[in-house]
Structures are given as C-alpha cells and as structure tokens.
Coordinates of C-alpha atoms and ligand atoms in Angstrom, one line a residue:
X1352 CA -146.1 -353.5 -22.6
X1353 CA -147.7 -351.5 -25.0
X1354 CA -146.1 -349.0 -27.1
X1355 CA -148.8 -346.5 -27.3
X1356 CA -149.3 -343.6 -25.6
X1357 CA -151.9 -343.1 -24.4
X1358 CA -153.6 -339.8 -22.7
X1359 CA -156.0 -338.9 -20.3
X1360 CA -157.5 -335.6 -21.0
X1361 CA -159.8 -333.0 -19.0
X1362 CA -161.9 -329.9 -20.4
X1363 CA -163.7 -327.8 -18.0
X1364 CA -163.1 -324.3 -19.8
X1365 CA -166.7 -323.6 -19.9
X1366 CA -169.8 -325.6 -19.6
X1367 CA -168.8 -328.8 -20.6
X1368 CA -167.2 -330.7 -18.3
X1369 CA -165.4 -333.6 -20.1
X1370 CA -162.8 -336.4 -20.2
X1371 CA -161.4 -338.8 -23.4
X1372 CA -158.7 -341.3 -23.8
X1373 CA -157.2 -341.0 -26.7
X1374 CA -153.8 -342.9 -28.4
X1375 CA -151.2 -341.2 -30.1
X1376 CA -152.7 -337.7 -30.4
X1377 CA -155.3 -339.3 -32.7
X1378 CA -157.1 -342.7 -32.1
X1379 CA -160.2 -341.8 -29.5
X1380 CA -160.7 -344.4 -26.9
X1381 CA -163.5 -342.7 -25.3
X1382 CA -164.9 -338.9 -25.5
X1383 CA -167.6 -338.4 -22.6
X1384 CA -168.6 -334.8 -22.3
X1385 CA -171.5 -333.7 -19.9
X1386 CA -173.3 -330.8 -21.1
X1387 CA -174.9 -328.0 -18.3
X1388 CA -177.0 -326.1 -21.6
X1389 CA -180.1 -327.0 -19.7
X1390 CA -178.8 -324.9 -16.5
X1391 CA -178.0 -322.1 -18.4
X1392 CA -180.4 -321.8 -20.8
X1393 CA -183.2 -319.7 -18.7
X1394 CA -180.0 -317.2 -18.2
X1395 CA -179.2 -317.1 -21.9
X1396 CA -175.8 -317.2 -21.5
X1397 CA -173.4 -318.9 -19.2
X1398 CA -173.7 -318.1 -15.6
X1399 CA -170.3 -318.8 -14.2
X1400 CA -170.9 -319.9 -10.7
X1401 CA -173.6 -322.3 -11.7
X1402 CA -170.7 -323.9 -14.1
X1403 CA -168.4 -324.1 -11.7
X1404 CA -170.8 -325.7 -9.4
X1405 CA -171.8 -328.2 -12.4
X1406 CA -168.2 -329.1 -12.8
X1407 CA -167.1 -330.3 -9.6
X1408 CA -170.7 -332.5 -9.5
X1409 CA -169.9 -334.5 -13.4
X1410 CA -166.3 -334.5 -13.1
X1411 CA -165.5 -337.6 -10.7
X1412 CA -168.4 -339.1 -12.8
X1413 CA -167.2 -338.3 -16.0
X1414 CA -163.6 -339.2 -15.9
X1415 CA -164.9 -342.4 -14.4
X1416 CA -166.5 -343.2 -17.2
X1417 CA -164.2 -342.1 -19.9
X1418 CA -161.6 -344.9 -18.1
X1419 CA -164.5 -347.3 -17.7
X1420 CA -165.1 -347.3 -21.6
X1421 CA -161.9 -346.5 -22.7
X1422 CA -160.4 -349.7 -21.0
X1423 CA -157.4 -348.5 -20.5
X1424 CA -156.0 -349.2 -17.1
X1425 CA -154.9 -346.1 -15.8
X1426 CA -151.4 -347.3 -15.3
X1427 CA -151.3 -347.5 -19.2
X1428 CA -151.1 -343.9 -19.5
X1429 CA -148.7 -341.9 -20.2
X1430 CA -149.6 -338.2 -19.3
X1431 CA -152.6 -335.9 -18.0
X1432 CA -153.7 -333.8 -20.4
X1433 CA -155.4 -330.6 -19.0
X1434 CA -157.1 -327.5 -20.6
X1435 CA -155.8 -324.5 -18.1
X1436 CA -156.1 -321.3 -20.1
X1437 CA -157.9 -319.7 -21.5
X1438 CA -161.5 -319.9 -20.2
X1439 CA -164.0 -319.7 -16.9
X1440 CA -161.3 -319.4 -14.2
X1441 CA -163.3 -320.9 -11.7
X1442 CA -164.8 -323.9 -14.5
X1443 CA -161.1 -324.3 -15.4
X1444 CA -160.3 -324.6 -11.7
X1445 CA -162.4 -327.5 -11.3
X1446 CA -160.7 -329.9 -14.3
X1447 CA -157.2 -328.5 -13.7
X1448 CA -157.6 -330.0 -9.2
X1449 CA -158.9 -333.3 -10.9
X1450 CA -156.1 -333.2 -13.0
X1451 CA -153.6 -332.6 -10.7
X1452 CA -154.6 -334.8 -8.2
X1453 CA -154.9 -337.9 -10.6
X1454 CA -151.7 -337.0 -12.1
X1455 CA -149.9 -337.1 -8.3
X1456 CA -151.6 -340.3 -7.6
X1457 CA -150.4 -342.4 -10.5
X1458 CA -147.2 -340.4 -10.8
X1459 CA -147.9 -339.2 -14.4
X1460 CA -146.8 -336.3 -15.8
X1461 CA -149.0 -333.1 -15.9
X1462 CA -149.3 -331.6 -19.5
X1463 CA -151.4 -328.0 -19.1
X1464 CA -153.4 -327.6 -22.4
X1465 CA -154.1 -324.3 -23.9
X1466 CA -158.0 -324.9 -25.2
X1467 CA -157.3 -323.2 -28.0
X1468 CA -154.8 -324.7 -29.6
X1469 CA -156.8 -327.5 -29.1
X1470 CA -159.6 -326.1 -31.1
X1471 CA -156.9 -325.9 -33.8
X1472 CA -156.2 -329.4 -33.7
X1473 CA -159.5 -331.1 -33.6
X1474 CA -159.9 -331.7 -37.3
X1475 CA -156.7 -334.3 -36.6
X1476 CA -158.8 -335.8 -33.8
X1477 CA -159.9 -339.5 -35.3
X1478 CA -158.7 -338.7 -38.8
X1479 CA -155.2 -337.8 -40.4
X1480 CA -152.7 -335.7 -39.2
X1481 CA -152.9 -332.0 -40.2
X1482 CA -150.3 -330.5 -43.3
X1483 CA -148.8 -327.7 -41.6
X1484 CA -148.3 -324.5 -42.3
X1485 CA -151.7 -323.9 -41.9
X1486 CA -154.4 -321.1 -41.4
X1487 CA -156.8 -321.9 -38.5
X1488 CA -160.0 -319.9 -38.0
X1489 CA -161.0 -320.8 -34.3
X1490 CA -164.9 -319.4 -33.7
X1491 CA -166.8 -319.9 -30.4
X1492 CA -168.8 -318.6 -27.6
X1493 CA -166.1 -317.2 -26.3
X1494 CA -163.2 -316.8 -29.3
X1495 CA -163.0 -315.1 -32.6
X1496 CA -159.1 -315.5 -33.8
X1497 CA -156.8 -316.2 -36.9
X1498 CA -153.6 -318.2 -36.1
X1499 CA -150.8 -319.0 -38.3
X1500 CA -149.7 -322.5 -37.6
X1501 CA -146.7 -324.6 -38.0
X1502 CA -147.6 -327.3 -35.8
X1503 CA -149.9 -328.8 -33.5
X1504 CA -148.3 -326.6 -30.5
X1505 CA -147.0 -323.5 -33.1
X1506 CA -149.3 -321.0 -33.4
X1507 CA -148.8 -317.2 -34.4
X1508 CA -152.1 -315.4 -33.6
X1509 CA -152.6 -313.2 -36.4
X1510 CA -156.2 -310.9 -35.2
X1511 CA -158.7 -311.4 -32.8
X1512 CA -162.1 -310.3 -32.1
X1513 CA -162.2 -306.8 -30.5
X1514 CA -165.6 -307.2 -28.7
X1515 CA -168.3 -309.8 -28.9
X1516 CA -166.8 -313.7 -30.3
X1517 CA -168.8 -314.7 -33.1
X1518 CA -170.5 -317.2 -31.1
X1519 CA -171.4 -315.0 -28.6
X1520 CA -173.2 -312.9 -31.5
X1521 CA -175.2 -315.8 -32.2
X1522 CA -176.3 -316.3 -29.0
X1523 CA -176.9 -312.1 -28.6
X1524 CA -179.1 -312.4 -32.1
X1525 CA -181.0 -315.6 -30.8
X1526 CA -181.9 -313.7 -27.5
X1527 CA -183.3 -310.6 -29.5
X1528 CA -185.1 -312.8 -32.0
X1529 CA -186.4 -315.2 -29.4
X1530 CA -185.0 -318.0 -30.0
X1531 CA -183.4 -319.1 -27.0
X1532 CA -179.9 -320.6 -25.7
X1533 CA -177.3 -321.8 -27.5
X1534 CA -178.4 -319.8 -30.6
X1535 CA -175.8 -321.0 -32.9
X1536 CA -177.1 -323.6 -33.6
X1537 CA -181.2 -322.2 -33.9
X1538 CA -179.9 -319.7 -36.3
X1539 CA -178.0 -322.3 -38.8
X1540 CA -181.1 -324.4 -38.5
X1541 CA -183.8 -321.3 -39.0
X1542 CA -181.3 -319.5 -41.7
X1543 CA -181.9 -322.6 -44.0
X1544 CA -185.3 -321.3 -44.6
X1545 CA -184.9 -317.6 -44.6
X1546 CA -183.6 -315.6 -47.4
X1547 CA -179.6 -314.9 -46.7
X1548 CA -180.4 -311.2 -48.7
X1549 CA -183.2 -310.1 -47.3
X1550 CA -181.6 -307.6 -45.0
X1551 CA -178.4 -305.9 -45.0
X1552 CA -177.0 -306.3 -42.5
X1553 CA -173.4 -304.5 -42.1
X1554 CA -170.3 -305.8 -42.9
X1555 CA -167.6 -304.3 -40.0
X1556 CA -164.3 -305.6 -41.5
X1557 CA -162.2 -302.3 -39.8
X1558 CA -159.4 -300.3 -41.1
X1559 CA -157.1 -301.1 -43.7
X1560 CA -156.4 -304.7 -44.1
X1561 CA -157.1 -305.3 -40.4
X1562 CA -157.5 -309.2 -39.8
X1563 CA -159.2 -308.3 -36.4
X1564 CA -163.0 -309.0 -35.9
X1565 CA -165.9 -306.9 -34.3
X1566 CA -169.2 -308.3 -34.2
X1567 CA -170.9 -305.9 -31.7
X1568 CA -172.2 -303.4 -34.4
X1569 CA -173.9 -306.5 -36.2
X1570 CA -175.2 -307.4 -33.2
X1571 CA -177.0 -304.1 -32.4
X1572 CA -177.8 -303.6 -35.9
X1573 CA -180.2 -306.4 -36.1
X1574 CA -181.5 -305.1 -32.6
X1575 CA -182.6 -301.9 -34.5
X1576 CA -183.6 -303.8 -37.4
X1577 CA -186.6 -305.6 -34.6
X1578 CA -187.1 -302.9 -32.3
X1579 CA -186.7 -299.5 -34.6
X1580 CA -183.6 -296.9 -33.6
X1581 CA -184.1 -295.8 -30.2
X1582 CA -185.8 -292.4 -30.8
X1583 CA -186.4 -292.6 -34.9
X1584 CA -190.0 -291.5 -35.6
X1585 CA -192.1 -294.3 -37.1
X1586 CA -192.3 -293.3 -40.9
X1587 CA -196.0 -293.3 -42.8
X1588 CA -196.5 -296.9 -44.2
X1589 CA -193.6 -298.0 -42.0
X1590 CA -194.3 -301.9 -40.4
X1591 CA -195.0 -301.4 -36.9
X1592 CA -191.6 -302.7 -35.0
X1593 CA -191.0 -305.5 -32.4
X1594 CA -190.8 -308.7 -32.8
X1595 CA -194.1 -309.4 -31.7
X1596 CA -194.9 -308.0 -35.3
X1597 CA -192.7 -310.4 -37.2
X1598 CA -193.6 -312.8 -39.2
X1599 CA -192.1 -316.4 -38.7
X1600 CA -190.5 -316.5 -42.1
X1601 CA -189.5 -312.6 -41.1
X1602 CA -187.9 -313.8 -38.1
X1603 CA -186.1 -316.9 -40.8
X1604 CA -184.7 -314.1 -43.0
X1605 CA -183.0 -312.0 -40.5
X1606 CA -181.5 -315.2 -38.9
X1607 CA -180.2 -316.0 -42.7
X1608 CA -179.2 -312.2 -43.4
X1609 CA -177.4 -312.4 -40.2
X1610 CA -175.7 -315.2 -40.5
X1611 CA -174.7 -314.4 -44.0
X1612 CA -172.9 -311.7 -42.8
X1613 CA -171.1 -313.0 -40.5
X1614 CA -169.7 -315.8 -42.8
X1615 CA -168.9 -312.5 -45.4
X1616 CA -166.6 -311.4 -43.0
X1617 CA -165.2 -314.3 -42.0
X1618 CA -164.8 -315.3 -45.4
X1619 CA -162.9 -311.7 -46.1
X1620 CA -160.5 -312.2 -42.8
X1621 CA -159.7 -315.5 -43.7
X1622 CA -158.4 -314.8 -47.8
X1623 CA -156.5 -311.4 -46.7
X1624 CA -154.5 -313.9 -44.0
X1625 CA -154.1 -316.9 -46.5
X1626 CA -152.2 -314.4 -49.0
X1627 CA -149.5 -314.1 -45.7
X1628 CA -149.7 -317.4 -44.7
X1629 CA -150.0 -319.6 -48.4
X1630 CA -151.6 -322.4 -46.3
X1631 CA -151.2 -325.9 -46.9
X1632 CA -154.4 -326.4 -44.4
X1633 CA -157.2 -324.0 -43.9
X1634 CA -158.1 -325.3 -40.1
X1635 CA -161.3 -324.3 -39.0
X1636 CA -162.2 -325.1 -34.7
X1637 CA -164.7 -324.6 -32.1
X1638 CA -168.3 -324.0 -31.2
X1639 CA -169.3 -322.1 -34.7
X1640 CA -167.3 -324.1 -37.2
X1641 CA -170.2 -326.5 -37.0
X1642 CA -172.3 -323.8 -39.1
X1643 CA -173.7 -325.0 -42.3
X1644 CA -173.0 -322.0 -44.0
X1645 CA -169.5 -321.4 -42.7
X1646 CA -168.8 -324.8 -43.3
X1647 CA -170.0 -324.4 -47.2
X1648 CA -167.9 -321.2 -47.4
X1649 CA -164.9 -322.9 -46.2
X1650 CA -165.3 -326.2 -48.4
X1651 CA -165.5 -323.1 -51.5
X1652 CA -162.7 -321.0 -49.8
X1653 CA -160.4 -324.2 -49.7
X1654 CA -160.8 -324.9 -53.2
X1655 CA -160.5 -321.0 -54.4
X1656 CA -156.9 -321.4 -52.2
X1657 CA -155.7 -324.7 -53.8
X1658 CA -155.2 -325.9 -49.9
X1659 CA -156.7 -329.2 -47.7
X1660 CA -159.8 -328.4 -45.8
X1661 CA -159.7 -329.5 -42.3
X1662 CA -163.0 -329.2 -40.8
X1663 CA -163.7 -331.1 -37.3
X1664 CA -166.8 -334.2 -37.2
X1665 CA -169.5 -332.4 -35.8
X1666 CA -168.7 -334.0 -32.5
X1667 CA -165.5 -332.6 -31.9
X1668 CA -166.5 -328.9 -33.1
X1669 CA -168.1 -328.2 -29.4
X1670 CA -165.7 -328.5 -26.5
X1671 CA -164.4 -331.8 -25.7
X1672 CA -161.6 -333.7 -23.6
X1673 CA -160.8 -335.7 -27.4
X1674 CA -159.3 -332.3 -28.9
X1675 CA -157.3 -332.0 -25.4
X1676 CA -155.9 -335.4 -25.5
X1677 CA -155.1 -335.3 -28.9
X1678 CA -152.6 -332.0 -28.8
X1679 CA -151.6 -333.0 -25.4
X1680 CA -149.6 -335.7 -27.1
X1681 CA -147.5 -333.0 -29.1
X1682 CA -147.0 -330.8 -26.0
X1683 CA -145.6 -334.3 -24.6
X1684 CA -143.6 -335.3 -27.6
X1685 CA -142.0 -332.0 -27.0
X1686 CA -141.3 -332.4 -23.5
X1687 CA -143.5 -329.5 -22.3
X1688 CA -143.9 -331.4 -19.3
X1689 CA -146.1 -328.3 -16.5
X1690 CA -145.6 -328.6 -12.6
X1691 CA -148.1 -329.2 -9.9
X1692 CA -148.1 -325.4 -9.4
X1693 CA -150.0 -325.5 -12.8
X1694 CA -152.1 -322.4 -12.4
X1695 CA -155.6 -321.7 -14.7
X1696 CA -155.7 -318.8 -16.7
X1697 CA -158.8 -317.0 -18.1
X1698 CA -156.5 -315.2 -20.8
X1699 CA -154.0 -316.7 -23.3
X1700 CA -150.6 -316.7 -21.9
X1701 CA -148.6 -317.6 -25.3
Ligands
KG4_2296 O1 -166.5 -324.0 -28.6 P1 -167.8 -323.9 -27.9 O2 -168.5 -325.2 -27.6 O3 -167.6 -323.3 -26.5 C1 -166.7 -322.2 -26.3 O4 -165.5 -322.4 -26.1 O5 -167.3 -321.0 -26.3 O6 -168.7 -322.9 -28.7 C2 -170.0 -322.6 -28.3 C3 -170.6 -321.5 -29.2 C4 -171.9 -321.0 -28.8 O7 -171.8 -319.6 -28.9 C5 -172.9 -321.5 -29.8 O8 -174.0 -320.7 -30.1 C6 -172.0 -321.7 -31.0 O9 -170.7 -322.1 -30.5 N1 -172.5 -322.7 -32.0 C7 -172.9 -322.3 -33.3 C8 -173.4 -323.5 -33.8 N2 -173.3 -324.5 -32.9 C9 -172.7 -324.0 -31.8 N3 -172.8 -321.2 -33.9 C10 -173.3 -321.2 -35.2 N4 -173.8 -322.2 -35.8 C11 -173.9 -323.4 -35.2 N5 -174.4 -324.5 -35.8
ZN2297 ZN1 -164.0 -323.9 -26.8

C-alpha cells in the first residue's frame, strides 16, 4: 500500500474541460485538458450553451485518459477533487455530475474546489510549496482580484474588479483591433513589436487607495482611439479613423500601449496591497499571468518587495484539473470533506 495520496481532479469552470492526477498536492501524474477555443472563437467570446454541450462530450474521454496515463488505479486514490464555484453554472455542472458519480462509485470522498483558490496555488503545482503569507494577483477571462493568503485554502480577498476582468479586456481590445479570440494571448505576442508609449491610454486606478480594478473605461478608450468619439467632428489634418485606416505597426502600438496600461495598474494595485500584506510570496494565477509583460513586471515588483516570485509554468497559467488536484489535497488535509448535495456556484461563496 502506498502512502501517497493521491487525487483525481475535474475542471469544467469554463471552456476547458479537464482532469489530472496528481500526488501530494504537488507531483502531476497526468494533466489532460481539452480545449473548445475553436468553437468559440467565430463568437469571440465564450458562448455558454456550446460549453456546456462541449463538456459533457470530452469529459468521459478526458478523465479516461488522465487515469490511463496517470497509472494510477483508481482504487489508489484518495479523494475527488472538483472545481464547483465560481464559474459557467451550467460548464461547472457538467465536471461536478462526473465528479460525483465517480466519487459514489469508488466510495471516495468528494472535495468541492473553489477555482480560484486554485489559481492561487498553481505556482506550487510541480514545483515547491508556496511561503505563506502571501499576496496573490489572480487575472483571467473571467477574474480580476487581490487575496491575502495564509495558506493554500486561506484567502482574504482584498479588491476585485468592478466591471470587465482583465482578461476579458483583452479579449474586448482583440475584438476592436481585429485580432480575433482568445486575445490575450495576440496582444502579448503583437505588443512585442509595438511601441508600449505610443498612446496613452488611461490609467483607472479609482478613489483613494482603492485596491479594486475597472477595466471598462480602458476598454472603450482604445474603442475611440480606432473609431473616433461618437459624434466628435474630424479635425483638419486629423488621420481618417477606423481600423481599416491603420497601419499594421499602428494596430502593434496600441496593442503595446494597451497592454502597458493594464500592467501599470496592476502593478499600482499590487505595491499599495503588499504594504498591508508584507508578503513573503507575491502569487500570481490564471489566464493573464502568462503575459510577457506582466510577468516581467512581477519578476521587477518581487525584487523592489524583497519577496519570492511565484509565477505558474506556462501550462498551468490557463485552466487545468493539475491546479484542482493540487489544493484539493489541502482542503483534504483539513478535513473539508463536501457531500453529494455538492451544489455549483457561478459566484464565490467564501
Ligand atoms: O484562466 P483562464 O484560462 O480562464 C478563465 O478562468 O477565465 O483565462 C483565460 C483568459 C482569456 O481572457 C485570455 O485572453 C487571457 O486569459 N490570456 C492572456 C494571455 N493568455 C491568455 N491575457 C494576456 N496575455 C496572455 N499571454
Ligand atoms: Zn480560471
């Protein structure tokens, strides 16, 4: 008998439908993760019926697999780890039945998974475990937020976006400059040959010493900057707008000014909540943190803080059933054993 535990995790938050084995909240046995970009990407966003559909077609598949290569029998594990909040109610739906049901089966115990959290511990997933307290920036398409953590399953959400995630304002910006879906990850790659100050772009970092985010006046600001105010006369000598009338290195430096600003504010956020937290870790999770420039900022920010960088491998930055596992252990270590009542949640409950 082995004394390892391990776990079997599920994500189906959003459009990833995933499963991983992984041992003691670290080592990764196997990480499959089917991705459904190419059915969303003529929508430009995430349409979620067609995810939910997606989801219950990969999942039997894909947890299939994850066992397959993992070999692990499944009456080696230990628990079920399951992301049910927060998230696509009717994508979380589809991971949290195939959860449940494998979990009755083998008679394992159920351990419901908040996704974000796991975001916040996917830097420890196949490396070392994190120093708490720590200050975790989760970004994606769906979550902007700053959490004060103590441990892998302690975390004090300090501010939060108050409209668009800033994910989902590089996937807005992609749209208007033509660029397609996801746009994160266009936008890093076109930024690296635009000019970061070409355009300034605003700055929205609220009143007082807020540590909230809002990305939707960014958003709309580079929409004016391609398609002129709505209503503003055309001034003598003025380019003609639209982006019909950009220039490919035009279209490069507003996808660099853009992104610079949203790594400014970040950057701001993130030193005004490190003078409360005096991190040991600066954590950074989810979609965005895969950003070239956010990921330079960081790696400077860390060093300016005197704290250890935890950045997740470039693998583990998107959503995965690795990150799920791997926290799922803590929330098992602590005996937060959930129910087959288990329900999904498309908010955060704690
Ligand atoms: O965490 P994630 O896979 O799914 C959610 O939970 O939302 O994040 C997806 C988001 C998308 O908005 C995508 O455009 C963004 O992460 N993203 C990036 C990059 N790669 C993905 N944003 C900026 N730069 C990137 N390299
Ligand atoms: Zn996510």
């Amino acid at each position: 008998m082995s004394d390892r535990t391990y776990i079997l995790g599920i994500e189906s938050s959003c459009d990833e439908t995933s499963c991983a084995i992984v041992a003691d909240g670290g080592e990764v046995l196997s990480n499959v993760v089917a991705s459904q970009i190419s059915l969303h990407a003529k929508y430009g966003g995430v349409v979620p019926e067609i995810a939910s559909r997606a989801h219950i077609e990969a999942i039997n598949s894909v947890i299939a697999t994850a066992i397959k290569s993992a070999s692990v029998d499944i009456d080696q594990l230990s628990a079920v780890a399951v992301a049910n909040e927060p998230g696509l109610i009717g994508s979380l739906l589809i991971g949290l039945m195939a959860a449940k049901t494998l979990a009755w089966v083998h008679g394992l115990p159920l351990v419901g998974v908040n996704h974000i959290y796991a975001h916040g511990y996917s830097p420890a997933v196949d490396s070392t475990p994190i120093e708490y307290p720590g200050l975790a920036l989760i970004a994606s398409g769906g979550h902007t937020a700053l959490y004060r953590c103590e441990s892998p399953i302690e975390l004090e959400l300090m501010g939060s976006t108050i409209d668009d995630a800033a994910g989902e304002a590089f996937d807005k910006v992609a749209s208007i400059l033509g660029l397609g879906y996801p746009g994160g990850p266009v936008i890093d790659k076109l930024a690296r040959t635009g000019n970061p100050k070409a355009v300034d772009f605003p700055r929205s970092l609220l009143k007082g010493q807020s540590l909230d985010f809002s990305f939707s006046g960014l958003k709309t600001a580079v929409l004016y900057h391609v398609n002129g105010v709505p209503g503003a006369r055309r001034k003598p000598n003025q380019q003609e707008v639209g982006l019909e009338n950009l220039s490919e290195s035009g279209i490069a430096d507003i996808a660099a000014s853009f992104q610079a600003a949203v790594v400014d504010v970040l950057k701001i956020k993130l030193r005004r909540a490190a003078k409360i937290v005096a991190p040991r870790s600066l954590v950074i999770g989810g979609g965005v943190s895969a950003n070239t420039a956010l990921r330079q900022m960081v790696t400077d920010l860390a060093d300016e803080l005197g704290c250890t960088l935890r950045l997740p491998a470039l693998k583990y930055c998107q959503d995965n059933a690795a990150m799920i596992a791997g926290v799922g252990y803590h929330y098992l270590k602590a005996g937060l054993i959930s129910g087959l009542d288990l329900d999904a949640r498309a908010t955060v409950s704690r």
